[in-house]
mmCIF file of C-alpha atoms in Angstrom:
data_model
loop_
_atom_site.group_PDB
_atom_site.id
_atom_site.type_symbol
_atom_site.label_atom_id
_atom_site.label_comp_id
_atom_site.label_asym_id
_atom_site.label_seq_id
_atom_site.Cartn_x
_atom_site.Cartn_y
_atom_site.Cartn_z
ATOM 1 C CA MET A 127 102.388 71.199 74.230
ATOM 2 C CA SER A 128 103.065 67.816 75.251
ATOM 3 C CA GLN A 129 105.389 65.283 73.404
ATOM 4 C CA TYR A 130 104.772 61.239 72.829
ATOM 5 C CA GLU A 131 107.293 58.662 72.253
ATOM 6 C CA VAL A 132 105.626 56.033 69.956
ATOM 7 C CA LEU A 133 106.380 52.448 70.121
ATOM 8 C CA ASN A 134 106.111 50.130 67.781
ATOM 9 C CA PRO A 135 104.679 46.453 69.539
ATOM 10 C CA TRP A 136 106.811 44.157 66.283
ATOM 11 C CA ALA A 137 109.904 42.706 67.883
ATOM 12 C CA ASP A 138 112.868 43.415 66.060
ATOM 13 C CA ILE A 139 113.233 39.731 64.271
ATOM 14 C CA ASP A 140 114.878 38.481 61.369
ATOM 15 C CA PRO A 141 112.089 37.464 58.882
ATOM 16 C CA VAL A 142 111.658 33.816 58.514
ATOM 17 C CA GLN A 143 110.829 32.510 55.339
ATOM 18 C CA GLN A 144 106.794 30.920 55.255
ATOM 19 C CA ARG A 145 106.150 27.442 54.602
ATOM 20 C CA GLY A 146 103.459 25.400 54.966
ATOM 21 C CA ILE A 147 103.210 22.593 57.370
ATOM 22 C CA SER A 148 102.449 20.162 54.495
ATOM 23 C CA PRO A 149 103.931 20.083 50.700
ATOM 24 C CA ARG A 150 101.468 21.911 48.065
ATOM 25 C CA VAL A 151 100.603 19.828 45.621
ATOM 26 C CA ALA A 152 101.967 20.890 42.221
ATOM 27 C CA ASP A 153 98.554 20.489 39.873
ATOM 28 C CA LEU A 154 95.182 20.196 40.723
ATOM 29 C CA ALA A 155 94.324 18.229 37.872
ATOM 30 C CA GLY A 156 93.244 14.579 38.805
ATOM 31 C CA LYS A 157 93.843 14.825 42.370
ATOM 32 C CA THR A 158 91.475 14.538 45.344
ATOM 33 C CA ILE A 159 90.608 17.573 46.538
ATOM 34 C CA GLY A 160 89.120 17.567 50.290
ATOM 35 C CA LEU A 161 86.627 19.849 51.567
ATOM 36 C CA PHE A 162 86.593 20.391 55.172
ATOM 37 C CA CYS A 163 83.285 22.038 56.154
ATOM 38 C CA ASN A 164 83.318 23.516 59.678
ATOM 39 C CA THR A 165 79.766 23.634 60.988
ATOM 40 C CA LYS A 166 79.086 27.486 60.647
ATOM 41 C CA GLY A 167 76.552 28.524 58.941
ATOM 42 C CA LEU A 168 78.238 29.571 55.854
ATOM 43 C CA ALA A 169 80.926 27.021 55.387
ATOM 44 C CA ARG A 170 78.758 25.005 53.238
ATOM 45 C CA PRO A 171 77.506 27.167 50.529
ATOM 46 C CA ILE A 172 81.355 28.770 50.237
ATOM 47 C CA LEU A 173 83.000 25.340 49.485
ATOM 48 C CA THR A 174 80.143 24.165 47.445
ATOM 49 C CA VAL A 175 80.800 27.735 44.812
ATOM 50 C CA VAL A 176 84.832 26.762 45.447
ATOM 51 C CA GLU A 177 83.954 22.942 44.293
ATOM 52 C CA GLU A 178 81.859 24.231 41.422
ATOM 53 C CA LYS A 179 84.911 26.702 40.400
ATOM 54 C CA LEU A 180 87.651 23.999 40.744
ATOM 55 C CA LYS A 181 85.868 21.579 38.613
ATOM 56 C CA GLU A 182 85.447 24.506 35.766
ATOM 57 C CA ARG A 183 89.528 24.530 35.532
ATOM 58 C CA PHE A 184 90.122 21.232 37.149
ATOM 59 C CA PRO A 185 87.594 18.892 35.353
ATOM 60 C CA THR A 186 89.744 15.722 36.095
ATOM 61 C CA SER A 187 89.500 16.323 40.455
ATOM 62 C CA ARG A 188 87.264 14.518 42.848
ATOM 63 C CA PHE A 189 85.833 16.143 45.129
ATOM 64 C CA SER A 190 85.350 14.890 49.243
ATOM 65 C CA TRP A 191 83.463 16.279 51.631
ATOM 66 C CA TYR A 192 84.243 16.434 55.591
ATOM 67 C CA VAL A 193 81.434 17.764 57.692
ATOM 68 C CA PRO A 194 81.319 17.364 61.472
ATOM 69 C CA ARG A 195 77.947 15.528 62.607
ATOM 70 C CA GLU A 196 77.508 18.035 65.686
ATOM 71 C CA VAL A 197 77.001 22.036 64.219
ATOM 72 C CA ASN A 198 78.445 24.828 65.992
ATOM 73 C CA ARG A 199 80.824 22.808 68.224
ATOM 74 C CA TYR A 200 84.407 24.829 69.842
ATOM 75 C CA ASN A 201 86.108 21.585 68.377
ATOM 76 C CA VAL A 202 85.380 21.285 64.926
ATOM 77 C CA LEU A 203 87.148 18.401 64.079
ATOM 78 C CA GLN A 204 84.953 16.682 66.799
ATOM 79 C CA LEU A 205 87.748 14.218 67.894
ATOM 80 C CA GLU A 206 87.199 14.406 71.517
ATOM 81 C CA ASN A 207 84.148 11.611 70.546
ATOM 82 C CA ALA A 208 86.037 8.743 69.769
ATOM 83 C CA ALA A 209 83.472 7.796 67.039
ATOM 84 C CA ASN A 210 84.823 10.636 65.377
ATOM 85 C CA ARG A 211 88.445 9.928 64.842
ATOM 86 C CA PRO A 212 88.713 6.986 62.642
ATOM 87 C CA VAL A 213 85.845 8.837 60.201
ATOM 88 C CA PHE A 214 88.418 12.337 60.063
ATOM 89 C CA GLU A 215 91.840 9.733 59.792
ATOM 90 C CA GLU A 216 90.288 8.317 57.328
ATOM 91 C CA TRP A 217 89.118 10.783 55.339
ATOM 92 C CA VAL A 218 92.299 12.591 55.854
ATOM 93 C CA LYS A 219 93.966 9.412 54.104
ATOM 94 C CA GLY A 220 91.541 9.468 50.819
ATOM 95 C CA VAL A 221 92.671 13.184 49.716
ATOM 96 C CA ASP A 222 95.739 14.818 48.334
ATOM 97 C CA THR A 223 94.824 18.221 49.484
ATOM 98 C CA ILE A 224 92.028 19.916 51.308
ATOM 99 C CA VAL A 225 90.216 23.399 50.928
ATOM 100 C CA ALA A 226 89.162 24.375 54.533
ATOM 101 C CA ALA A 227 85.634 27.053 55.230
ATOM 102 C CA VAL A 228 84.841 28.955 58.359
ATOM 103 C CA GLY A 229 81.133 30.184 57.217
ATOM 104 C CA ASP A 230 81.280 33.104 59.702
#
């Protein structure tokens, strides 16, 4: 009978507390929630339901959509097109938090 040594691919590391890249909002009431829609087919329906559910829970919230102009691009922000960068940057300035959906 053969014996095999099984190795764990995970390194032994000290666990690091995970944290978001931006501070989280404490409450969504009265906030402007950005809905970032990538260009995949189901992203818009997903975010439409998310918006409906959030409106039920936070009726004083407002919503702002960012939908890239071109569909199925590798760069969903489409910032390689200089005309898109200011549109995206202006959208980001106008929201308090963002919900993103990938519609695969």
